[in-house]
Amino acid sequence: SQSIEDAIDRITPPDRAAGFKYTIGSVKQRRIVNVEVSPRQHIVTEIKGTDFRANHYIDLNGIEQIIGPSSRLRVKRATSLINGMDTFSNSDILNVLTDQQNPEYPIFRTAQPPDDMATLVTCVFDLDTKQLAIYYGHPIKEEEKCSPYSMR
């Protein structure tokens, strides 16, 4: 896409069949937005500071949804970690995204019962250095499983 607005237009066509949550950023504009999309409506929210989402709508109102324990507990844990932070280095962000304090419903998921889902990739977008890091394993325990990209 050529801009955040162009990307939003592409993910919000009329008569779409499914819902999703997108985080869209622009290095050039130094902006990040969250877009929650349902089949009939969508909402765009500017992200200022930090934001953590987990498999349910937060800003889109009037949508019937079931928020499972994994989503609810991961958001609660991430929020408590983020609220206690003074800085937000890439290391700080990875510490939140790899948290496993709750063995049943960790933020970094490993398909261990009762949560049978797993984290496939973890991404860190650094708008200051214009770098993207995609981790295909646990970002702290398996640092070598990282693919860095320039966003220049």
PDB file of N, CA, C and O in Angstrom, residues 74 97-98 100 106-111 115 117-123 135-139:
ATOM      1  N   ARG A  74      -4.476 -13.381  28.762  1.00  0.00           N
ATOM      2  CA  ARG A  74      -3.282 -12.831  28.106  1.00  0.00           C
ATOM      3  C   ARG A  74      -3.339 -11.308  28.054  1.00  0.00           C
ATOM      4  O   ARG A  74      -2.339 -10.630  28.289  1.00  0.00           O
ATOM      5  N   LEU A  97       5.998 -10.063  25.241  1.00  0.00           N
ATOM      6  CA  LEU A  97       5.476 -10.998  24.237  1.00  0.00           C
ATOM      7  C   LEU A  97       5.886 -12.448  24.487  1.00  0.00           C
ATOM      8  O   LEU A  97       5.266 -13.364  23.939  1.00  0.00           O
ATOM      9  N   THR A  98       6.914 -12.682  25.302  1.00  0.00           N
ATOM     10  CA  THR A  98       7.348 -14.049  25.598  1.00  0.00           C
ATOM     11  C   THR A  98       6.989 -14.481  27.020  1.00  0.00           C
ATOM     12  O   THR A  98       7.393 -15.560  27.451  1.00  0.00           O
ATOM     13  N   GLN A 100       5.500 -16.150  30.150  1.00  0.00           N
ATOM     14  CA  GLN A 100       4.848 -17.440  30.372  1.00  0.00           C
ATOM     15  C   GLN A 100       4.567 -17.669  31.850  1.00  0.00           C
ATOM     16  O   GLN A 100       4.540 -18.808  32.319  1.00  0.00           O
ATOM     17  N   PRO A 106      -0.310 -18.764  28.791  1.00  0.00           N
ATOM     18  CA  PRO A 106       0.801 -17.810  28.668  1.00  0.00           C
ATOM     19  C   PRO A 106       0.596 -16.866  27.487  1.00  0.00           C
ATOM     20  O   PRO A 106      -0.140 -17.182  26.547  1.00  0.00           O
ATOM     21  N   ILE A 107       1.256 -15.737  27.522  1.00  0.00           N
ATOM     22  CA  ILE A 107       1.223 -14.824  26.371  1.00  0.00           C
ATOM     23  C   ILE A 107       1.916 -15.506  25.191  1.00  0.00           C
ATOM     24  O   ILE A 107       1.369 -15.554  24.088  1.00  0.00           O
ATOM     25  N   PHE A 108       3.118 -16.058  25.409  1.00  0.00           N
ATOM     26  CA  PHE A 108       3.789 -16.833  24.367  1.00  0.00           C
ATOM     27  C   PHE A 108       3.279 -18.259  24.491  1.00  0.00           C
ATOM     28  O   PHE A 108       3.591 -18.983  25.419  1.00  0.00           O
ATOM     29  N   ARG A 109       2.482 -18.666  23.511  1.00  0.00           N
ATOM     30  CA  ARG A 109       1.741 -19.921  23.595  1.00  0.00           C
ATOM     31  C   ARG A 109       2.518 -21.085  22.972  1.00  0.00           C
ATOM     32  O   ARG A 109       3.162 -20.922  21.941  1.00  0.00           O
ATOM     33  N   THR A 110       2.413 -22.262  23.612  1.00  0.00           N
ATOM     34  CA  THR A 110       3.186 -23.426  23.178  1.00  0.00           C
ATOM     35  C   THR A 110       2.331 -24.672  22.950  1.00  0.00           C
ATOM     36  O   THR A 110       2.857 -25.786  22.935  1.00  0.00           O
ATOM     37  N   ALA A 111       1.042 -24.510  22.789  1.00  0.00           N
ATOM     38  CA  ALA A 111       0.115 -25.627  22.527  1.00  0.00           C
ATOM     39  C   ALA A 111       0.120 -26.668  23.639  1.00  0.00           C
ATOM     40  O   ALA A 111       0.011 -27.862  23.390  1.00  0.00           O
ATOM     41  N   ASP A 115      -4.549 -24.812  26.793  1.00  0.00           N
ATOM     42  CA  ASP A 115      -4.487 -23.900  25.647  1.00  0.00           C
ATOM     43  C   ASP A 115      -3.794 -24.635  24.502  1.00  0.00           C
ATOM     44  O   ASP A 115      -2.575 -24.781  24.486  1.00  0.00           O
ATOM     45  N   MET A 117      -3.325 -23.840  21.422  1.00  0.00           N
ATOM     46  CA  MET A 117      -2.793 -22.991  20.353  1.00  0.00           C
ATOM     47  C   MET A 117      -1.335 -22.641  20.637  1.00  0.00           C
ATOM     48  O   MET A 117      -0.898 -22.700  21.773  1.00  0.00           O
ATOM     49  N   ALA A 118      -0.608 -22.270  19.580  1.00  0.00           N
ATOM     50  CA  ALA A 118       0.796 -21.913  19.732  1.00  0.00           C
ATOM     51  C   ALA A 118       1.091 -20.603  19.021  1.00  0.00           C
ATOM     52  O   ALA A 118       0.458 -20.278  18.019  1.00  0.00           O
ATOM     53  N   THR A 119       2.048 -19.859  19.536  1.00  0.00           N
ATOM     54  CA  THR A 119       2.529 -18.648  18.881  1.00  0.00           C
ATOM     55  C   THR A 119       3.378 -19.079  17.690  1.00  0.00           C
ATOM     56  O   THR A 119       4.365 -19.797  17.857  1.00  0.00           O
ATOM     57  N   LEU A 120       2.984 -18.656  16.489  1.00  0.00           N
ATOM     58  CA  LEU A 120       3.723 -19.040  15.286  1.00  0.00           C
ATOM     59  C   LEU A 120       4.917 -18.136  15.031  1.00  0.00           C
ATOM     60  O   LEU A 120       6.011 -18.610  14.721  1.00  0.00           O
ATOM     61  N   VAL A 121       4.701 -16.819  15.118  1.00  0.00           N
ATOM     62  CA  VAL A 121       5.785 -15.858  14.944  1.00  0.00           C
ATOM     63  C   VAL A 121       5.560 -14.690  15.903  1.00  0.00           C
ATOM     64  O   VAL A 121       4.439 -14.424  16.322  1.00  0.00           O
ATOM     65  N   THR A 122       6.645 -14.033  16.228  1.00  0.00           N
ATOM     66  CA  THR A 122       6.606 -12.819  17.031  1.00  0.00           C
ATOM     67  C   THR A 122       7.348 -11.753  16.238  1.00  0.00           C
ATOM     68  O   THR A 122       8.450 -12.007  15.755  1.00  0.00           O
ATOM     69  N   CYS A 123       6.732 -10.582  16.080  1.00  0.00           N
ATOM     70  CA  CYS A 123       7.340  -9.512  15.287  1.00  0.00           C
ATOM     71  C   CYS A 123       7.543  -8.268  16.135  1.00  0.00           C
ATOM     72  O   CYS A 123       6.686  -7.922  16.942  1.00  0.00           O
ATOM     73  N   TYR A 135      10.554 -13.339  14.514  1.00  0.00           N
ATOM     74  CA  TYR A 135      11.093 -14.488  15.242  1.00  0.00           C
ATOM     75  C   TYR A 135      10.216 -15.707  14.970  1.00  0.00           C
ATOM     76  O   TYR A 135       9.007 -15.669  15.194  1.00  0.00           O
ATOM     77  N   TYR A 136      10.849 -16.789  14.517  1.00  0.00           N
ATOM     78  CA  TYR A 136      10.139 -18.022  14.187  1.00  0.00           C
ATOM     79  C   TYR A 136      10.190 -19.043  15.316  1.00  0.00           C
ATOM     80  O   TYR A 136       9.724 -20.156  15.147  1.00  0.00           O
ATOM     81  N   GLY A 137      10.750 -18.650  16.417  1.00  0.00           N
ATOM     82  CA  GLY A 137      10.811 -19.475  17.617  1.00  0.00           C
ATOM     83  C   GLY A 137      10.629 -18.554  18.804  1.00  0.00           C
ATOM     84  O   GLY A 137      10.155 -17.424  18.664  1.00  0.00           O
ATOM     85  N   HIS A 138      11.011 -19.001  19.965  1.00  0.00           N
ATOM     86  CA  HIS A 138      10.937 -18.152  21.163  1.00  0.00           C
ATOM     87  C   HIS A 138      12.006 -17.061  21.028  1.00  0.00           C
ATOM     88  O   HIS A 138      13.205 -17.369  20.951  1.00  0.00           O
ATOM     89  N   PRO A 139      11.623 -15.795  20.981  1.00  0.00           N
ATOM     90  CA  PRO A 139      12.582 -14.715  20.695  1.00  0.00           C
ATOM     91  C   PRO A 139      13.752 -14.589  21.661  1.00  0.00           C
ATOM     92  O   PRO A 139      14.810 -14.104  21.274  1.00  0.00           O
TER      93      PRO A 139
END
